[in-house]
XYZ file of C-alpha atoms in Angstrom:
230
model
C -38.175 -43.610 -20.533
C -39.072 -40.644 -22.761
C -42.745 -41.008 -21.839
C -41.854 -40.974 -18.139
C -39.880 -37.763 -18.578
C -42.748 -36.124 -20.490
C -45.262 -37.210 -17.840
C -43.020 -35.886 -15.072
C -42.737 -32.553 -16.868
C -46.513 -32.347 -17.348
C -47.155 -33.051 -13.657
C -44.572 -30.447 -12.662
C -46.259 -27.780 -14.792
C -49.707 -28.728 -13.485
C -48.550 -28.491 -9.876
C -47.028 -25.068 -10.478
C -50.161 -23.780 -12.166
C -52.390 -25.250 -9.472
C -50.281 -23.583 -6.806
C -50.661 -20.222 -8.554
C -54.427 -20.660 -8.740
C -54.652 -21.509 -5.049
C -52.455 -18.567 -4.021
C -54.561 -16.016 -5.868
C -57.976 -17.546 -5.217
C -60.345 -15.061 -3.585
C -61.407 -16.324 -0.176
C -64.520 -15.006 1.525
C -65.863 -15.135 5.058
C -69.624 -15.537 4.926
C -71.462 -13.012 7.079
C -74.477 -14.903 8.355
C -77.545 -13.250 9.916
C -77.457 -13.154 13.703
C -79.749 -15.415 15.679
C -82.198 -13.825 18.167
C -79.942 -15.003 21.014
C -76.895 -13.321 19.432
C -78.817 -10.087 18.864
C -79.889 -10.067 22.500
C -76.323 -10.734 23.625
C -74.986 -7.787 21.629
C -77.528 -5.532 23.326
C -76.055 -6.493 26.696
C -72.438 -5.558 25.886
C -70.767 -2.373 24.710
C -69.805 -1.889 21.090
C -66.034 -2.215 21.056
C -63.164 -0.367 19.430
C -60.653 -2.107 17.182
C -57.376 -0.220 16.813
C -55.457 -0.909 13.599
C -51.780 -0.450 12.871
C -50.813 0.368 9.280
C -47.268 -0.517 8.171
C -46.590 -4.248 7.943
C -50.046 -4.923 9.420
C -52.431 -3.634 6.750
C -49.944 -2.371 4.158
C -46.258 -2.268 3.217
C -44.604 0.681 1.516
C -41.265 1.929 0.273
C -40.249 5.329 -1.015
C -38.110 6.880 -3.724
C -34.492 5.789 -3.673
C -35.055 2.796 -1.409
C -35.057 -0.690 -2.882
C -36.625 -3.220 -0.552
C -35.687 -6.831 -1.190
C -39.070 -7.788 0.234
C -40.810 -6.290 -2.808
C -39.946 -7.882 -6.107
C -38.730 -5.247 -8.592
C -41.469 -4.411 -11.056
C -44.330 -5.303 -8.703
C -46.886 -2.519 -9.185
C -48.056 -0.756 -6.008
C -51.727 -0.528 -5.150
C -51.393 3.230 -4.880
C -48.723 5.931 -4.843
C -48.589 8.756 -2.310
C -46.894 12.058 -2.988
C -46.108 13.895 0.242
C -43.694 16.648 1.261
C -41.552 16.044 4.333
C -39.122 18.743 5.509
C -39.644 20.564 2.197
C -38.690 17.453 0.216
C -41.282 15.818 -2.077
C -41.317 12.048 -1.581
C -43.241 9.305 -3.343
C -44.375 6.298 -1.326
C -45.272 3.113 -3.205
C -47.903 1.353 -1.124
C -48.813 -2.340 -1.352
C -51.978 -3.516 0.390
C -51.949 -6.741 2.369
C -54.033 -9.402 0.619
C -57.751 -9.209 1.485
C -57.414 -5.942 3.438
C -60.399 -4.352 1.670
C -62.671 -7.278 2.498
C -61.270 -7.359 6.050
C -62.151 -3.704 6.635
C -65.590 -4.214 5.111
C -66.304 -6.985 7.629
C -64.827 -5.581 10.838
C -66.301 -2.106 10.283
C -69.727 -3.743 10.762
C -68.679 -5.162 14.124
C -66.440 -2.493 15.670
C -65.617 1.184 15.744
C -62.321 1.329 13.857
C -59.359 3.503 14.824
C -56.034 3.897 13.042
C -53.027 4.150 15.372
C -49.675 4.305 13.603
C -46.183 5.331 14.632
C -45.749 6.935 11.223
C -45.784 10.672 10.601
C -49.267 12.130 10.237
C -48.768 13.447 6.695
C -48.032 9.897 5.528
C -50.339 7.915 7.832
C -53.356 10.101 7.088
C -52.864 9.651 3.336
C -52.618 5.854 3.713
C -55.760 5.793 5.863
C -57.628 7.917 3.305
C -56.791 5.440 0.542
C -57.855 2.456 2.643
C -61.054 4.149 3.760
C -62.219 4.958 0.210
C -64.634 7.604 1.491
C -66.596 5.026 3.494
C -66.073 6.897 6.759
C -64.927 3.817 8.688
C -61.415 5.095 9.518
C -62.307 8.542 10.838
C -60.457 8.392 14.161
C -56.697 8.421 13.712
C -53.618 8.634 15.921
C -50.067 9.174 14.704
C -46.459 9.370 15.862
C -47.102 12.437 18.011
C -49.627 10.427 20.008
C -47.123 7.631 20.763
C -44.688 7.416 23.657
C -41.018 6.840 22.859
C -40.079 4.012 25.212
C -37.011 1.754 25.040
C -36.212 3.031 21.549
C -39.619 2.217 20.061
C -42.931 3.994 19.747
C -45.545 2.668 22.170
C -49.293 3.159 21.790
C -51.308 3.754 24.963
C -54.787 2.397 24.277
C -56.289 4.370 27.173
C -55.828 7.408 24.939
C -58.244 5.833 22.463
C -60.753 4.477 24.985
C -60.476 4.791 28.750
C -62.550 1.625 29.126
C -59.920 -1.015 28.454
C -62.511 -3.780 28.533
C -63.830 -2.529 25.204
C -60.735 -1.705 23.163
C -58.010 -3.818 21.560
C -55.290 -3.438 18.951
C -54.116 -5.412 15.921
C -50.400 -4.774 15.460
C -47.356 -6.618 14.138
C -45.010 -5.069 16.727
C -45.268 -6.255 20.364
C -43.365 -3.140 21.444
C -46.228 -1.004 20.194
C -48.648 -2.389 22.787
C -46.252 -3.041 25.662
C -48.535 -0.965 27.938
C -51.609 -3.050 27.119
C -50.576 -6.631 26.274
C -53.944 -7.972 27.460
C -55.644 -5.861 24.798
C -53.667 -6.981 21.768
C -53.885 -9.385 18.870
C -50.468 -10.107 17.331
C -50.146 -10.525 13.594
C -47.170 -11.569 11.527
C -45.433 -8.728 9.682
C -46.370 -8.580 6.006
C -44.071 -7.356 3.248
C -44.813 -9.005 -0.092
C -46.320 -12.499 0.118
C -49.313 -12.547 -2.299
C -50.654 -15.755 -0.731
C -50.912 -14.281 2.771
C -54.266 -14.926 4.478
C -53.542 -13.611 7.975
C -56.336 -11.020 7.901
C -58.878 -13.579 6.709
C -57.765 -16.025 9.381
C -58.624 -13.489 12.092
C -62.221 -12.929 10.983
C -63.837 -15.851 12.873
C -62.246 -14.746 16.149
C -63.105 -11.080 15.564
C -66.668 -12.050 14.717
C -66.951 -13.802 18.081
C -64.977 -11.325 20.225
C -67.625 -8.612 19.890
C -69.966 -10.700 22.088
C -67.730 -10.753 25.200
C -68.081 -8.217 27.993
C -64.316 -7.789 28.440
C -61.876 -8.435 25.577
C -59.069 -9.004 28.077
C -60.745 -12.171 29.327
C -59.938 -13.719 25.939
C -56.879 -11.879 24.658
C -54.871 -12.309 27.857
C -54.803 -16.036 27.078
C -52.693 -15.355 23.961
C -49.761 -13.598 25.604
C -47.429 -16.420 24.569
C -47.992 -15.459 20.905
C -46.711 -11.907 21.239
C -43.045 -12.826 20.861
C -43.422 -15.068 17.783
C -43.063 -12.331 15.194
């Protein structure tokens, strides 16, 4: 009986350790060289624009004096922003969604990237600067003043970014943000603290393929049923 208990304890510890290893294992998406047919296809279609939301899509943050239950106390932020809003200095503790750096490295090769956030510019610009890391891939940016306040939420009109709606789409965790352009949106589950999250990695195969279509709406309009899941 004692041996059974010891064996059970050993297996329990092994399973816990294995789970930790799996959760923190670095996952990569292999960027393979394009075939001659794929290269020719890309020449026939326009290079497209991918619009990226920030909060709860690429990052999660909290500021001084606010304790978010979604972030375990003591979890170190990836970076800290010090901004002044209405003459008050505020520190924002920013946590990056798992694999966001690799995600941006990949999609910046396929698309022109644009940041479109409902946050204030002084905060959103600082977050974008930290994600960009001087690579120059997040140069175009839109903030709260570029949104439309509609039904109590900030809505992002993609025609402001690109008047050719066949060549622009948005990745955002809030369906209300793209209510004007639901056929041009990819929904993503809101992220707050889960270190095992792989949502950005999971999107890479589709994003790799979407650049070859002539009209993104021909594909994304088929996913409208997903927009209410989050």
